[in-house]
Coordinates of C-alpha atoms and ligand atoms in Angstrom, one line a residue:
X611 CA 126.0 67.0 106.2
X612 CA 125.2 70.4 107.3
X613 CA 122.5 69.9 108.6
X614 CA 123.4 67.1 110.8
X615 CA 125.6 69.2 112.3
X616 CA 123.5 72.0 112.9
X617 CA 121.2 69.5 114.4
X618 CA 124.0 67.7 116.7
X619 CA 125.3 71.6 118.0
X620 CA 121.3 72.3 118.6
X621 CA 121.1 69.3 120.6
X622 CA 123.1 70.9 123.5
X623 CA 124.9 68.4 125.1
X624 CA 126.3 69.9 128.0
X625 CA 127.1 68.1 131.4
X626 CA 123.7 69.4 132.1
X627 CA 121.9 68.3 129.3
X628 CA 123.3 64.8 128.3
X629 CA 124.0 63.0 124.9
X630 CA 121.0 61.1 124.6
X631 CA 119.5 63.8 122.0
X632 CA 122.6 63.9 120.0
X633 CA 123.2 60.4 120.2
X634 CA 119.6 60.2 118.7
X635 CA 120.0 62.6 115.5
X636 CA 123.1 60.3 114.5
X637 CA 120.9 56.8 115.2
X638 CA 118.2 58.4 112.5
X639 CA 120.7 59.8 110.2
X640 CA 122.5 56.3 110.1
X641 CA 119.1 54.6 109.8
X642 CA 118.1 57.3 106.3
X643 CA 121.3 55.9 105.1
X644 CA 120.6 52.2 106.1
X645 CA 122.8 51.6 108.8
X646 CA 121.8 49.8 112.1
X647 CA 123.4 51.4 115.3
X648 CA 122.5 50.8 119.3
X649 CA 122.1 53.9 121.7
X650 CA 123.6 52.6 125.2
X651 CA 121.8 55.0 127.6
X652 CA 121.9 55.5 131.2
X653 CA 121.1 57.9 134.3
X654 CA 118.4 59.2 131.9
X655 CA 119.9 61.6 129.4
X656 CA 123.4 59.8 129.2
X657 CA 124.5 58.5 126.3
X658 CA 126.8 56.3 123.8
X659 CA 126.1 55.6 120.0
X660 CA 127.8 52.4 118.3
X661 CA 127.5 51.5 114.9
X662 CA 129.2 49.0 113.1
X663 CA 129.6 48.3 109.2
X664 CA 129.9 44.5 108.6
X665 CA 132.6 43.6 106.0
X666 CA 133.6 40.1 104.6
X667 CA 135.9 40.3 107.9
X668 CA 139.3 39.4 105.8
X669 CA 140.3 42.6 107.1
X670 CA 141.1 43.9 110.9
X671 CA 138.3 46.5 111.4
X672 CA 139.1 50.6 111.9
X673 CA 137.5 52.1 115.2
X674 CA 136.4 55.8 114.9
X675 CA 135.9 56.6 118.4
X676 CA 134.1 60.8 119.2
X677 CA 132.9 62.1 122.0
X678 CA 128.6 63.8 121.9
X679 CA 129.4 66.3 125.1
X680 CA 130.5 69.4 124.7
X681 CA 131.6 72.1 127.5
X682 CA 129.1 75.1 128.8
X683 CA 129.2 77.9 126.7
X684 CA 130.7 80.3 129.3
X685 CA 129.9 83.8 130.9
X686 CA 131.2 86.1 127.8
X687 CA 128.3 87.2 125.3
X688 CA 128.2 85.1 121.8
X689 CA 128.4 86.6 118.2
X690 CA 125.2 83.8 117.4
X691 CA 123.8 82.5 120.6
X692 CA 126.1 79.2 121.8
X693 CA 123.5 76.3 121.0
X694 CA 121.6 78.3 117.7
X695 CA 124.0 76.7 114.9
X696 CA 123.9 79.6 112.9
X697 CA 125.5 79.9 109.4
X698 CA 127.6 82.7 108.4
X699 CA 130.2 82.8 105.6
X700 CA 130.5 79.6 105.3
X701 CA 130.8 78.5 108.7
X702 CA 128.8 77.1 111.2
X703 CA 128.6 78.8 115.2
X704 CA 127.8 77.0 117.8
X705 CA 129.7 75.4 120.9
X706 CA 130.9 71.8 119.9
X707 CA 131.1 72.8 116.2
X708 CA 134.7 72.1 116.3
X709 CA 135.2 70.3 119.5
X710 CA 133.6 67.7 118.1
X711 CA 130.4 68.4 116.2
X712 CA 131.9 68.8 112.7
X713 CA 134.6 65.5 112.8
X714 CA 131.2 63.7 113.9
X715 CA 129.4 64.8 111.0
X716 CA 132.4 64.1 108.8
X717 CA 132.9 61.0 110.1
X718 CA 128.9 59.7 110.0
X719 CA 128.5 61.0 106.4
X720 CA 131.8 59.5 105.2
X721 CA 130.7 56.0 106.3
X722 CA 127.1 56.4 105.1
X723 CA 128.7 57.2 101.9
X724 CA 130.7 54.5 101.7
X725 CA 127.7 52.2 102.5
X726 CA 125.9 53.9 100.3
X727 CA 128.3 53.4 97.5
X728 CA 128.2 49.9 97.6
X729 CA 131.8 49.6 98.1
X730 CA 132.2 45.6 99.7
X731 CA 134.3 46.3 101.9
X732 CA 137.1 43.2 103.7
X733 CA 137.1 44.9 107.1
X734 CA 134.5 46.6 109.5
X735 CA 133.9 49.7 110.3
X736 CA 133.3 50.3 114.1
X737 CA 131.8 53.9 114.9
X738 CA 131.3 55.0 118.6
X739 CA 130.5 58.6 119.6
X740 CA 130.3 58.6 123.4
X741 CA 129.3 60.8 126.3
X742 CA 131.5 62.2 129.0
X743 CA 134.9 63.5 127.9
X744 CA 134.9 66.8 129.0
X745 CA 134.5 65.1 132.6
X746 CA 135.3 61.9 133.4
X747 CA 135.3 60.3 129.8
X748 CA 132.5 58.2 131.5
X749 CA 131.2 56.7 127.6
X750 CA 134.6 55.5 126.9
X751 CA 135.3 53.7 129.8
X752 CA 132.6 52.2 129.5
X753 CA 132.6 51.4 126.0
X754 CA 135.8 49.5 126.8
X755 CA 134.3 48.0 129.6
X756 CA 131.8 46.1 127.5
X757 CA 133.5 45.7 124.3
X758 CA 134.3 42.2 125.0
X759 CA 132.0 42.0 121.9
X760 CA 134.8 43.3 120.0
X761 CA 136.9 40.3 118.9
X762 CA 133.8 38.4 117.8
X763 CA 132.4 40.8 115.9
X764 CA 135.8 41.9 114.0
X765 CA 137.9 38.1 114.0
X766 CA 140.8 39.7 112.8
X767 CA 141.1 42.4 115.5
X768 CA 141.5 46.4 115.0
X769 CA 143.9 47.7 112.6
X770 CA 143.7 50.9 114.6
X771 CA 141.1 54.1 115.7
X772 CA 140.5 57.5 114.5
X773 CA 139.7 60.1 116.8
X774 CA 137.8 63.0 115.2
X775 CA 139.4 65.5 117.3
X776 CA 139.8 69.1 115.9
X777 CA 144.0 69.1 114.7
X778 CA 143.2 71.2 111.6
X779 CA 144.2 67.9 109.7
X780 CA 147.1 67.6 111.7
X781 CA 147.8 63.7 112.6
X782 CA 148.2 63.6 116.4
X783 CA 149.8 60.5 117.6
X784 CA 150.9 62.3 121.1
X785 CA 149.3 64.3 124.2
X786 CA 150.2 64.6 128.0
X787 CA 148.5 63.0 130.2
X788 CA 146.3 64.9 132.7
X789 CA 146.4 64.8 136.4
X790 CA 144.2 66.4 138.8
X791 CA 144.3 66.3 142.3
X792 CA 142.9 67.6 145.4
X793 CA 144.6 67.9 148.5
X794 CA 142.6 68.7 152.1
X795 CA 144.1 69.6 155.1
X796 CA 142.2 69.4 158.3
X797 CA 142.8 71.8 161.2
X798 CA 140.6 72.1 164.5
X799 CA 138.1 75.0 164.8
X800 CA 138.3 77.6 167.4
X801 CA 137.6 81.4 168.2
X802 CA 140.0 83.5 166.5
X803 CA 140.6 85.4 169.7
X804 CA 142.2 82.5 170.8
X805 CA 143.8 80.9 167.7
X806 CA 146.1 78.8 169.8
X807 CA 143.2 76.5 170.9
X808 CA 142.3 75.4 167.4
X809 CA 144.4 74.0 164.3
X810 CA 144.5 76.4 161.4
X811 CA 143.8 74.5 158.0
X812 CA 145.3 77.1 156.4
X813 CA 148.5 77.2 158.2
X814 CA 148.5 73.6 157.4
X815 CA 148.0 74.1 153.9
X816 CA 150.7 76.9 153.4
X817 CA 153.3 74.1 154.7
X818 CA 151.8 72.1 151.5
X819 CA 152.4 75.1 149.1
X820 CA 156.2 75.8 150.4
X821 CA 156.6 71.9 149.6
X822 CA 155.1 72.2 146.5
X823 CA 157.3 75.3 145.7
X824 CA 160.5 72.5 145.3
X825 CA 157.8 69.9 143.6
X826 CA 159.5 70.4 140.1
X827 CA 162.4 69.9 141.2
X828 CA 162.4 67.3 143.8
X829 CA 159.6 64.7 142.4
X830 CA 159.6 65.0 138.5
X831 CA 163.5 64.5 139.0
X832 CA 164.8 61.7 136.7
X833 CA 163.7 59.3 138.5
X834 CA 160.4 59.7 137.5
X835 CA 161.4 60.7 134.2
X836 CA 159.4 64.1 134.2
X837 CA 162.7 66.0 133.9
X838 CA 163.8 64.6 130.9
X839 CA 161.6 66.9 128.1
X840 CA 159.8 64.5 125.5
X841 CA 160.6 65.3 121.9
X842 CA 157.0 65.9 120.7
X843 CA 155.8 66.9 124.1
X844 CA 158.4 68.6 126.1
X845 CA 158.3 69.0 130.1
X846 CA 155.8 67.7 132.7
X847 CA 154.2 70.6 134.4
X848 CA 152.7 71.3 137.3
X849 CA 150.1 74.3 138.4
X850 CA 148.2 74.9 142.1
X851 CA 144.4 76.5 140.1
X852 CA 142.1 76.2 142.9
X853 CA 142.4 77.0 146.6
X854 CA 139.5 77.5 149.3
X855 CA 139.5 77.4 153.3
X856 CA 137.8 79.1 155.8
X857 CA 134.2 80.2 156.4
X858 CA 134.2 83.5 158.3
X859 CA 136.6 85.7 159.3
X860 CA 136.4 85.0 163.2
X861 CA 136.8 81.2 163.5
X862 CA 140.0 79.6 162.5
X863 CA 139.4 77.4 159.6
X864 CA 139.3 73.6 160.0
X865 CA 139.8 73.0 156.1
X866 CA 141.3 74.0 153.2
X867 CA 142.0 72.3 149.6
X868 CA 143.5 73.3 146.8
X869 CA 143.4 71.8 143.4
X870 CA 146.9 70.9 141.2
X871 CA 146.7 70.0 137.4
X872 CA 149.6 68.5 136.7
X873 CA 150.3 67.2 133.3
X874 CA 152.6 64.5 132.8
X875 CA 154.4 62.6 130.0
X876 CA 154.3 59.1 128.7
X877 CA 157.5 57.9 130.5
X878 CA 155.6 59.3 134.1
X879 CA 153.3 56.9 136.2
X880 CA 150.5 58.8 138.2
X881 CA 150.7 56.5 141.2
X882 CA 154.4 57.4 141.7
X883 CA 153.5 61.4 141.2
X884 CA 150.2 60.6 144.0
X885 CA 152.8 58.5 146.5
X886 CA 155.4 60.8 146.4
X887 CA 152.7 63.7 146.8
X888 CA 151.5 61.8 150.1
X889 CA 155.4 61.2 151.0
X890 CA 155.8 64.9 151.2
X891 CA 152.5 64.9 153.5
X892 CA 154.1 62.3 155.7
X893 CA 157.0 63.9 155.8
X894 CA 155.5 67.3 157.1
X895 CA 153.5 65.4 159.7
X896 CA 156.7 64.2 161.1
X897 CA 157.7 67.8 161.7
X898 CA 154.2 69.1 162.9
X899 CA 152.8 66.7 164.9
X900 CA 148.9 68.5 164.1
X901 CA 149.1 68.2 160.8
X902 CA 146.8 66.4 158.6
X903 CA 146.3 66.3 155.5
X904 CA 145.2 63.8 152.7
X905 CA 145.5 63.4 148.8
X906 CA 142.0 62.9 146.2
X907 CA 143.0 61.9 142.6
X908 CA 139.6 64.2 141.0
X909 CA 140.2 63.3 137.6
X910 CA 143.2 61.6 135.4
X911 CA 143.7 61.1 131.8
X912 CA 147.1 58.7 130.7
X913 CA 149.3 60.5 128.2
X914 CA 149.0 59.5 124.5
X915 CA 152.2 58.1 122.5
X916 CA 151.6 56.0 119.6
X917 CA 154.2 54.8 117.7
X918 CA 154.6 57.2 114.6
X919 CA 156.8 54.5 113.0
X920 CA 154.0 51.6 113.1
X921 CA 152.1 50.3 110.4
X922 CA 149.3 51.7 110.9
X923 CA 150.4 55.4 111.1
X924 CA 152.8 55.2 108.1
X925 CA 149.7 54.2 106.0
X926 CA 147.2 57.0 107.4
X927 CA 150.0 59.6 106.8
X928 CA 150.7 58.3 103.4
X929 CA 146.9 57.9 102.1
X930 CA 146.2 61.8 103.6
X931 CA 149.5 62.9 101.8
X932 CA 150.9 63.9 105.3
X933 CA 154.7 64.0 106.0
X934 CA 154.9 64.3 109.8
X935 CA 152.7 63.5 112.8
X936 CA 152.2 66.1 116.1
X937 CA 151.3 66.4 119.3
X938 CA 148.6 68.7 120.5
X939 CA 148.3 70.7 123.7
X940 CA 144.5 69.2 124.8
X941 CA 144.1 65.6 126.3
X942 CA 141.3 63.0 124.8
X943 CA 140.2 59.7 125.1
X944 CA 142.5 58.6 123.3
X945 CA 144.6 56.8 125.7
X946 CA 141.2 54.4 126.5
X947 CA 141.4 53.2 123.3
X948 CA 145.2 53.0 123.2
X949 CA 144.6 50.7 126.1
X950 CA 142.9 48.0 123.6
X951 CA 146.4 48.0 122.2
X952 CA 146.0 49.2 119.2
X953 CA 147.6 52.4 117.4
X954 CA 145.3 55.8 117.6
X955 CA 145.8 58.8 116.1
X956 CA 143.7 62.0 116.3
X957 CA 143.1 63.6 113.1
X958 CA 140.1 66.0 112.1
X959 CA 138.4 69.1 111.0
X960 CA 138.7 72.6 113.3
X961 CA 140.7 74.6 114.5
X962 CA 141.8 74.0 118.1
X963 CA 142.3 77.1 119.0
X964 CA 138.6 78.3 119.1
X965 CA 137.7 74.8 121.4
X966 CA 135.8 75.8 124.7
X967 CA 135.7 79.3 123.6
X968 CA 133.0 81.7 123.0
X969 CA 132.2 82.3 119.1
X970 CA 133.5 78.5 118.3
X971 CA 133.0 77.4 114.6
X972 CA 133.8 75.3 111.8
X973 CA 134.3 76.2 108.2
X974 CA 131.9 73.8 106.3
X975 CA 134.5 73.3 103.9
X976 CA 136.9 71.6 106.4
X977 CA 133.8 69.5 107.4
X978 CA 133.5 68.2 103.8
X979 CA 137.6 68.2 103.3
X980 CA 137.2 65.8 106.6
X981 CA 134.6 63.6 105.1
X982 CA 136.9 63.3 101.9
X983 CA 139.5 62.2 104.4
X984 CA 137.7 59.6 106.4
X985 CA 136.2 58.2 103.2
X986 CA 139.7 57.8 101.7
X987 CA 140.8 56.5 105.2
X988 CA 138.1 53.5 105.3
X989 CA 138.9 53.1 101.3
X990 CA 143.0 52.2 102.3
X991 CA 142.4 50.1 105.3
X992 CA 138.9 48.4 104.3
X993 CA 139.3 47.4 101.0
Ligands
ZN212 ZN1 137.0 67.2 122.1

């Protein structure tokens, strides 16, 4: 198992890079252990791995759904360079060891295990590690965009999915969803001697930022429910990161944009947050006639909430010995398999805290706790 994992952190898969090399070190580990699995690639390097356990199908099957990328290793200076897996005191460096390099290689050698064992088992297993999360989650949409195969393969449906995430064997049944957005305004260029022939961007945009100031307090009003703290995940929030306008210093600018990451809870809708984002544009125009300015959805992720009372969850926790479930801080795919309507929790090895962070690592004992886990996971639900 170590090695797999040293071999899935040395295979680099950055936005740059691509899955396909990772994706290809699981496809020859499951095929040492006898398992078939398919590599959907595209654009070259991209990449998702699927592998599926048949059972007698009695039994609805269990998804274990990872993501291959992992984020850039950063500007600051590494302990053991980022991508060189190196073993220290019993744990493993490398970016993507615990976001999600070691719950992969828990979760691969847990089911080759199993297979390997013999064990018949009444439902299937269903493995996908995909590409893409730490951008777009590209692999899971589009592993739910063709898994119209699903309900053939598995008659009796999914029982739930596993997410390999790192929550220090928390169970995670809850996350915020993730908004981000762009908003441009447009101005009219003109020499800065004399401003008051052109339409300053920036200007524009600083009547967007006073707006914004109220945003709290106005939009995620109870109306749209962002007021009203969730119990596991508390208040919606909302932060302007990025800003840029302006090319030199004696032409007035005819754009600006800034970026907002909002994060929003279950009971929040995006459109509504977008609409009422472009109401406050409207309502600016009204006031300024040469205003204009539009909204861009960059990126979104829905908020997680499974139902920590459900079958499903109340026989993970009780199989792992677990009292409670949590919610985490970090956003997943989760929600894209939630959207097959099934439960999902997110439960594996690592410690979030070290995620996207320079010197990341995994104890190998938590990968092998993890495997113990996953194996004892299929063993409830699968047989
Ligand atoms: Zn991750």
């Amino acid at each position: 198992m170590k090695e797999l994992l040293k071999k899935l952190i040395q295979s680099e898969t950055t936005a740059d890079k691509g899955e396909l090399a990772a994706a290809e070190v699981i496809s020859a580990e499951f095929r040492r252990s006898g398992i078939d699995s398919r590599i959907d690639s595209w654009d070259m390097t991209r990449a998702n791995i699927v592998a599926r356990i048949e059972s007698t199908g009695r039994r609805a099957a269990l998804l274990f759904a990872c993501h291959l990328d992992v984020v850039g290793p950063g500007e600051a200076t590494w302990k053991h360079p980022a991508f060189g897996a190196v073993e220290s005191e019993g744990k493993i460096y490398g970016r993507g060891s615990a976001d999600m390099k070691g719950g992969i290689a828990a979760a691969v050698t847990a089911i080759s295990r199993i297979v390997g064992s013999g064990r018949k088992l009444q439902g299937d297993i269903i493995f996908l590690a995909a590409a893409g999360e730490e951008t777009d989650s590209c692999g899971a949409r589009r592993f739910i965009s063709d898994c119209g195969w699903l309900p053939e393969l598995a008659p009796k449906g999914l029982a739930g999915a596993v997410i390999p995430e790192p929550t220090d064997f928390a169970i995670v049944t809850a996350h915020r969803g993730m908004l981000w957005l762009e908003v441009t305004t447009k101005g009219k260029a003109a020499h800065s001697s004399m401003p008051h022939l052109g339409v300053n961007a920036i200007a524009s945009m600083r009547l967007i930022l006073d707006e914004l100031e109220n945003y709290p307090r106005v939009f995620l009003s109870k109306t749209r429910a962002g007021a009203e703290p969730h119990k596991l995940l508390g208040k919606c929030s909302i932060s302007i990161n990025t800003i840029s306008g302006g090319k030199t210093l004696n032409v007035v600018p005819d754009k600006c944009s800034i970026g907002i990451d909002i994060r929003t809870l279950p009971a929040q809708n995006h459109r509504d947050i977008v609409a009422d984002l472009e109401k406050i544009l409207v309502k600016i125009k009204s006031e300024n006639p040469q205003f204009d300015a539009g909204v861009a959805v960059l990126r979104e992720v829905e908020p997680l909430e499974t139902d920590c009372h459900c079958d499903f969850v109340k026989e993970f926790c009780s199989c792992l010995e677990i009292g409670e479930t949590k919610a985490v801080g970090f956003t997943s795919d989760a929600p894209y398999f939630a959207s097959l309507g099934i439960p999902v929790v997110i439960f594996g090895p690592g410690k979030p805290h070290l995620c996207h962070k320079p010197d990341e690592y995994i104890d190998i004992s938590d990968v092998e706790k993890a495997a113990e886990n996953y194996e004892n996971i299929i063993l409830r639900f699968l047989t």
